Amino acid sequence: MDDKILAALIAGLVSLTVGLVSFLATRWKVEHELRQTQFRDILQKRIEIYPRLWSICIRYETNWVIDGKVKDRDWAQAFLAKLNAFNIEGGLFFTEELYNSFGDVRAGLLRAVDETKPGEAVDPQLTAKIRIAIYGTRDDKGRVIPGLSTHLKDD
């Protein structure tokens, strides 16, 4: 084979390899930047919505207790309605852990609505479970079992 043809083939192969590597590097960079932009946007949305979720929990759990109000069926229905309305807009931005805790709170409230007659107080054991779903607890070995508030803080 002629040296000029061999040199041209080698140069073409090198050029093709460099082009492919350049293409792959550019593609990786663009995908990385896109993921970073999406993650930044999600974090900004979480910064916006998480305090609103926390205010619902404070209003219906902490402040309810401080004010000495009875946790009755109306309380459970109102709390549940606020969480469900919030979920329509904010649930999309939850981490899986937060959504699981959110689901635990909602499940407790649904149970309270189902099991409590109008005008009656919710079973204190159930309200305690709802509180634990919000604030977390420790197991018998002292390990933290996180609640919704833990996930809000850690996200």
Backbone as a ProteinNet text record, in pm:
[ID]
protein_1_A
[PRIMARY]
MDDKILAALIAGLVSLTVGLVSFLATRWKVEHELRQTQFRDILQKRIEIYPRLWSICIRYETNWVIDGKVKDRDWAQAFLAKLNAFNIEGGLFFTEELYNSFGDVRAGLLRAVDETKPGEAVDPQLTAKIRIAIYGTRDDKGRVIPGLSTHLKDD
[TERTIARY]
84.9	0	89.5	49.4	124.2	127.5	241.5	258.2	161.5	133	42	-100.6	-140.4	-275.7	-284.6	-180.6	-177.8	-184.2	-107.1	-107.2	-245.1	-309.1	-442.7	-544.9	-536.1	-626.9	-607.6	-482.3	-453.5	-505.4	-480.5	-527.7	-680.1	-744.3	-890.2	-943.2	-878.5	-918.3	-898.5	-786.8	-760.4	-864.7	-892	-990.7	-1128.4	-1166.6	-1294.9	-1302.1	-1194.6	-1188.5	-1199.8	-1125.6	-1131.2	-1272.1	-1333.2	-1469.7	-1569.4	-1556.4	-1645.6	-1627.7	-1502.8	-1475.8	-1530.1	-1510.4	-1561.5	-1713.9	-1778.3	-1924.4	-1973.7	-1911.6	-1953.5	-1930.8	-1819.5	-1790.5	-1891.1	-1922.6	-2020.6	-2158.2	-2196.4	-2325.6	-2333	-2227.9	-2225.6	-2237.4	-2164.5	-2166.2	-2306	-2370.6	-2505.1	-2604.2	-2598.4	-2687.4	-2663.4	-2536.7	-2502.1	-2557.3	-2539.3	-2589.5	-2741.8	-2806.3	-2952.1	-2998.5	-2934.1	-2968.9	-2946.8	-2836.5	-2808	-2913.7	-2954.9	-3058.2	-3190.3	-3227.6	-3351.2	-3345.5	-3231.8	-3217.1	-3225.4	-3162.1	-3167.9	-3311.8	-3386	-3525.5	-3610.7	-3584.6	-3658.6	-3626.8	-3499	-3461.6	-3527.6	-3531.2	-3596.6	-3744.9	-3808.4	-3950.8	-3970.9	-3881.5	-3893	-3877.6	-3784.2	-3764.6	-3891.4	-3963.3	-4088	-4203.2	-4216.2	-4336.6	-4323.5	-4204.2	-4191.4	-4238.6	-4208.5	-4261.4	-4414.8	-4478.3	-4625.1	-4678.4	-4612.3	-4652.3	-4630.8	-4517.2	-4487.6	-4590.6	-4635.5	-4734	-4865.9	-4901.9	-5024.3	-5008.7	-4892.9	-4869.2	-4864.9	-4802.1	-4796.4	-4937.3	-5015.4	-5150.6	-5238.1	-5233.7	-5326.9	-5271.5	-5142.6	-5087.1	-5036.2	-4926.2	-4863.3	-4954.4	-5002.8	-5085.9	-5218.1	-5269.6	-5394.9	-5376.8	-5262.1	-5232.3	-5210	-5129.9	-5100.7	-5229	-5320.1	-5446.6	-5546.5	-5513.1	-5601	-5727.6	-5723.6	-5841.8	-5853.9	-5977.1	-6004.3	-5977.6	-5906.9	-5883.9	-6001.2	-6099.8	-6220.5	-6226.9	-6340.1	-6355.6	-6341.1	-6394.2	-6381.6	-6234.8	-6157.5	-6012.8	-5946.9	-5976.6	-5916.3	-5956.8	-6083.7	-6130.1	-6063.8	-6053.7	-5992.6	-5844.2	-5774.4	-5630.8	-5609.6	-5689.4	-5679.3	-5707.6	-5809.2	-5843.5	-5728.5	-5665.6	-5551.5	-5435	-5406.1	-5296.1	-5325.3	-5447.5	-5482.3	-5474.2	-5521.7	-5513.2	-5367.7	-5286.1	-5143.3	-5075.5	-5113.3	-5051.8	-5069.3	-5178.7	-5203.5	-5091.9	-5049.5	-4944.2	-4805.1	-4791.1	-4658.2	-4606.4	-4694	-4652	-4551.9	-4558.6	-4467.9	-4321.4	-4296.4	-4160	-4106.5	-4185.3	-4142.8	-4037	-3948	-3861.7	-3947	-3897.6	-3973	-3993.5	-3890.8	-3901.9	-4007.9	-4007.8	-4107.2	-4247.2	-4260.9	-4393.4	-4444.3	-4354.7	-4396	-4446.3	-4374.6	-4419.2	-4549.5	-4559.9	-4682.1	-4798.8	-4774.2	-4876	-4914.8	-4817.6	-4848.2	-4939.6	-4912.3	-4997.5	-5138.5	-5147	-5279.1	-5353.6	-5283.7	-5348.8	-5406.3	-5330.9	-5380.5	-5504.1	-5501.1	-5616.1	-5737.8	-5714.6	-5825.5	-5888.3	-5803.1	-5852.4	-5932.4	-5882.3	-5953.3	-6091.2	-6099.3	-6228.1	-6321.5	-6269	-6351.5	-6399.8	-6315.3	-6345.9	-6410.7	-6416.9	-6467.5	-6602.6	-6697.9	-6831.1	-6829.3	-6918.4	-6925.2	-6941.2	-6864.6	-6871.9	-6787	-6733.3	-6651.6	-6504.1	-6428.3	-6283.1	-6221.3	-6114.1	-6039.6	-5969.4	-5961.2	-5891.8	-5751.3	-5717.3	-5585.5	-5467.5	-5484.3	-5376	-5354.9	-5462.3	-5451.9	-5391.1	-5431.4	-5371.6	-5222.7	-5184.8	-5042.5	-4966.9	-5028.2	-4964.9	-4949.6	-5050.2	-5043.2	-4930.7	-4920.2	-4813.5	-4676.3	-4662.5	-4535.4	-4505.4	-4607.9	-4586.7	-4536	-4573.1	-4527	-4388.5	-4369.4	-4245	-4142.7	-4182.8	-4091.5	-4085.9	-4001.9	-3988.7	-3856.8	-3837.8	-3723.1	-3775.8	-3704.9	-3746.7	-3692.6	-3717.7	-3676.9	-3525.9	-3451.1	-3304.4	-3248.9	-3338.7	-3296.2	-3266.9	-3290.6	-3266.6	-3380.6	-3345	-3442.9	-3524.6	-3655.7	-3747.1	-3801.6	-3757	-3792.3	-3939.8	-3988.3	-4123.5	-4118.2	-4232.8	-4243.1	-4152.7	-4150.3	-4069.7	-3920.2	-3875.2	-3733.7	-3700.6	-3788.1	-3763.4	-3770.9	-3861.6	-3868.5	-3737	-3686.6	-3562.9	-3443.4	-3438.4	-3321	-3315.7	-3430.9	-3430.7	-3367.2
-117	0	123.4	221.8	346	417.1	474.3	544.5	661.6	728.4	843.6	796.7	685.7	631.9	584.9	516.4	469.2	587	690.4	809.9	875.4	880.9	939.6	856.3	724.9	637.3	653.4	659.6	677.5	813.9	917.3	1052.4	1054.8	987.2	980.5	907.3	798.4	721	801.4	870.6	955.8	1066.5	1128.9	1236.2	1185.8	1068.5	1008.4	977.3	924.3	892.5	1019.3	1122.2	1249.6	1308	1300.5	1351.2	1276.1	1145.6	1063.6	1095.2	1103.8	1137.1	1275.9	1369.5	1505.3	1505.3	1430.8	1420.4	1362.9	1252.6	1188.7	1280.2	1351.6	1443.9	1558.4	1611.3	1720.6	1671.9	1553.9	1497.1	1477.2	1422.8	1402.1	1536.4	1636.4	1769.3	1830.7	1822.3	1877.7	1804.3	1672.3	1595.3	1629.3	1643	1678.9	1817.1	1913.1	2048.6	2049.3	1969.8	1960.8	1902.3	1795.3	1736.3	1836.4	1910.2	2010.3	2120.4	2161.5	2265	2212.9	2089.8	2032	2017.7	1971.1	1953.7	2088.3	2190.3	2324.1	2373.7	2352.2	2395	2321.3	2191.6	2113.3	2163.6	2189.4	2242.1	2376.3	2463.1	2593.1	2574.7	2481.7	2456.7	2400	2310.7	2256.3	2367.1	2457.2	2569.3	2652.9	2661.5	2737.8	2663.6	2533.5	2462.2	2396.6	2352.5	2279.9	2361.7	2491	2567.4	2570.2	2565.8	2563.9	2432.2	2321.9	2193	2194.7	2248.2	2253	2337.7	2446.5	2531.6	2458.3	2369.8	2289.8	2197.4	2132.1	2040.8	2116.1	2230.5	2310.6	2353.7	2400.2	2448.1	2336.7	2219.1	2113	2015.2	2019.5	1929.7	2010.5	2078.1	2148	2253.9	2346.4	2454.2	2402	2296	2236.3	2187.6	2124.5	2074.5	2192.1	2289	2405.7	2479.3	2492.3	2562.2	2478.5	2352.1	2265.3	2225.4	2228.8	2190.9	2039.2	1994.7	1852	1806.9	1697.3	1638.3	1545.5	1604.4	1528.7	1498.4	1445.9	1408.3	1530.4	1644.5	1767	1806.5	1790.6	1819	1729.2	1599.8	1505	1537.9	1571.5	1604.9	1732.2	1833.7	1960.1	1941.7	1871.5	1844.6	1767	1662.8	1580.1	1661.7	1746.1	1829.1	1922.9	1983.8	2072.9	1995.6	1877.1	1797.6	1754.2	1711.6	1668.1	1783.1	1900.2	2017.4	2054.2	2046.7	2077.4	1976.1	1850.7	1743.9	1764.2	1824.5	1848.1	1932.3	2033.8	2122	2078.1	2036.9	2014.5	1872.9	1774.3	1634.5	1592.9	1654.1	1622.1	1643.8	1735	1772.9	1702.3	1611.9	1538	1434.2	1410.2	1293.3	1170.8	1054.2	932.2	916.8	947.5	934.1	1028.5	1152.1	1248.3	1203.8	1157	1114.3	996.1	906	792.9	842.7	936.7	992	1069.7	1145.2	1218.3	1118.9	1007.2	902.9	843.7	829.6	778.4	874.3	1003.5	1103.7	1097.8	1097	1091.4	963.8	851.2	724.3	731	789.9	804.8	893.6	1001.2	1091.5	1026.4	952.4	879.5	780.4	712.2	616.7	690	806.4	885.1	926.7	969.6	1009.2	888.6	775.5	655.6	598.9	605.6	539.1	630.2	758.8	852.7	907.4	900.3	952.8	1105.6	1172.4	1318.5	1363.8	1464.9	1519.4	1446.6	1330	1254.1	1285.2	1264.9	1280.8	1158.1	1181.9	1072.7	994.1	863.7	777.6	833	856.4	912.5	828.9	697.4	615.3	646.8	674.6	709.6	848.8	944	1077.8	1072.2	982.4	965.4	910.3	816.2	761.4	868.3	953.7	1062.4	1158.1	1189.8	1278.5	1217.4	1087.7	1019.2	1022.6	1006.1	1012.8	1151.1	1252.6	1388.9	1413	1383.7	1420.6	1308.3	1185.9	1074.2	1030.4	931.9	878.6	802.4	733.8	644	504.8	404.2	267.9	228.6	105.3	61.3	51.4	60	61.2	202.8	301.7	440.7	493.9	412.7	458.1	548.8	651.5	746.9	684.2	695.7	660.3	793.6	835.4	970	983.2	1104.5	1138.7	1240.2	1290.4	1387.7	1507.2	1557.2	1676.1	1650.2	1530.5	1495	1501.7	1448.3	1449.5	1590.2	1671.3	1811.1	1882	1860.9	1926.5	1876	1745.8	1686.3	1706.6	1733.8	1756.2	1888.7
0	0	0	-71.8	-84.8	50.3	86.2	214.4	227.5	117.6	123.3	154.8	96.7	122.3	267.2	314.7	452.9	549.2	522.7	607	606.1	489.9	479.4	556.8	548.4	623.3	773.9	815.6	959.3	1005.5	925.3	961.4	967.7	875	875.3	996.8	1031.9	1149.5	1277.1	1287.4	1404.4	1409.8	1297.4	1292.1	1333	1284	1318.4	1468.3	1523.7	1667.1	1750.7	1713.8	1786.6	1777.6	1660.9	1644.1	1731.6	1736.7	1819	1967.5	2011.9	2152.2	2184.4	2093	2112.9	2121.5	2032.4	2033.7	2166.2	2210.9	2336.1	2455.9	2457.5	2568.2	2569.8	2454.6	2446.6	2490.3	2445.4	2483.9	2635.2	2694.8	2839.4	2910.9	2862.5	2925.7	2918.9	2804.2	2788.4	2878.9	2883.9	2971.3	3118	3155.2	3292.4	3327.7	3238.9	3263.8	3272.5	3189.7	3193.5	3326.8	3373	3503.6	3616.2	3609	3712.5	3713.1	3595.1	3585.6	3640.3	3603.9	3655.4	3806.3	3858.6	4002.9	4073.8	4015.5	4075.2	4079	3969.9	3964.6	4067	4083.3	4183	4323.4	4350.8	4483.2	4509.7	4409.8	4426.8	4457.4	4389.3	4414.2	4554.7	4597.5	4733.5	4837.2	4813.2	4906.3	4915.5	4805.9	4802.3	4870.1	4844.4	4890.5	5027.2	5064.8	5191.8	5312	5319.4	5433.2	5437	5321.6	5319.9	5376.3	5343.5	5400.4	5551.4	5592.8	5735.2	5809.5	5749.5	5816.3	5836.2	5741.8	5758.8	5879.1	5889.3	6001.7	6134.2	6135.4	6258.4	6299.4	6203.4	6233.2	6290.5	6229.7	6268.3	6371.1	6398.1	6499.4	6618.7	6602.5	6715.1	6775.7	6693.6	6746.4	6801.3	6742.8	6790.3	6934	6958.9	7093.2	7188.6	7146.8	7231.6	7268.6	7173.5	7198.2	7276.8	7302.5	7380.2	7306.7	7175.3	7096.6	7089.4	7079.5	7068.6	6925	6912.7	6780.5	6750.3	6686.1	6655.5	6506	6465	6323.3	6232.4	6274.2	6194	6177.6	6284.1	6277.6	6173.1	6178.8	6084.9	5941.4	5920.2	5785.3	5733.3	5817.7	5774.8	5745.8	5832.9	5815.4	5684.5	5664.9	5545.4	5419.1	5423.2	5306.8	5271.4	5372	5346.5	5285.2	5339.8	5284.8	5141.1	5115	4979.9	4880.4	4920.3	4832.2	4806.4	4910.2	4893.8	4802.2	4814.6	4736.8	4586.3	4546.2	4403.8	4343.1	4414.4	4362.9	4405.1	4529.6	4584.7	4582.1	4572.9	4582.1	4476.6	4362.2	4252.4	4289.8	4383.2	4416.8	4541.2	4597.7	4716.5	4680.4	4774.9	4762.6	4795.6	4762.4	4792.4	4942.8	5021	5166.5	5222	5173.6	5220.6	5179.6	5057.2	5011.8	5093.3	5131.8	5216.4	5351.6	5412.8	5541.7	5525.4	5418.1	5386.9	5376.5	5310.6	5298.3	5432.1	5521.9	5656.3	5731.9	5720.8	5787.3	5728.2	5596.1	5531.4	5566.3	5571.2	5605.4	5747.2	5838.6	5975.4	5981.7	5904.5	5903.2	5836.8	5730.6	5666.8	5764.1	5836.5	5935.8	6043.9	6085.3	6186.6	6137	6012.6	5955.4	5947.9	5903.8	5888.9	6021.8	6124	6251.1	6355.7	6328.6	6428.7	6385.3	6474.1	6445.5	6456.2	6383.8	6394.2	6539.7	6576	6711.6	6814.1	6778.9	6873.2	6853.7	6961.6	6956.4	6889.4	6816.6	6754	6864.4	6848.6	6944.4	6971.1	7098.8	7132.2	7080.1	7071.8	7016	6867.8	6798.3	6657.2	6640	6723.7	6712.9	6746.9	6836.8	6869.2	6747.9	6676.8	6555.5	6448	6435.6	6338.1	6376.2	6504.9	6552.6	6524	6547	6519.2	6369.1	6285.4	6140.3	6099.6	6175.1	6145.2	6203.5	6330.6	6399.5	6411.5	6384.7	6401.7	6546.7	6573.1	6708.8	6716.8	6825.9	6842.8	6873.3	6822.6	6853.1	6990.2	7031.8	7165.5	7180.8	7072	7079.8	7068.7	7065.8	7060.6	6921.2	6818.8	6681.4	6636	6562.3	6512.7	6399.9	6411.7	6303.8	6253.2	6135.3	6090	6055.1	6072.2	6031.3	5918.9	5883.6	5776.2	5802	5923.2	5953.8	5931.6	5963.3	5942	5793.9	5711.4	5567	5509.8	5561.9	5516.9	5547.6	5666.4	5708.7	5631.4	5605.9	5542.3	5391.4	5329	5184.5	5154.3
[MASK]
+++++++++++++++++++++++++++++++++++++++++++++++++++++++++++++++++++++++++++++++++++++++++++++++++++++++++++++++++++++++++++++++++++++++++++++++++++++++++++

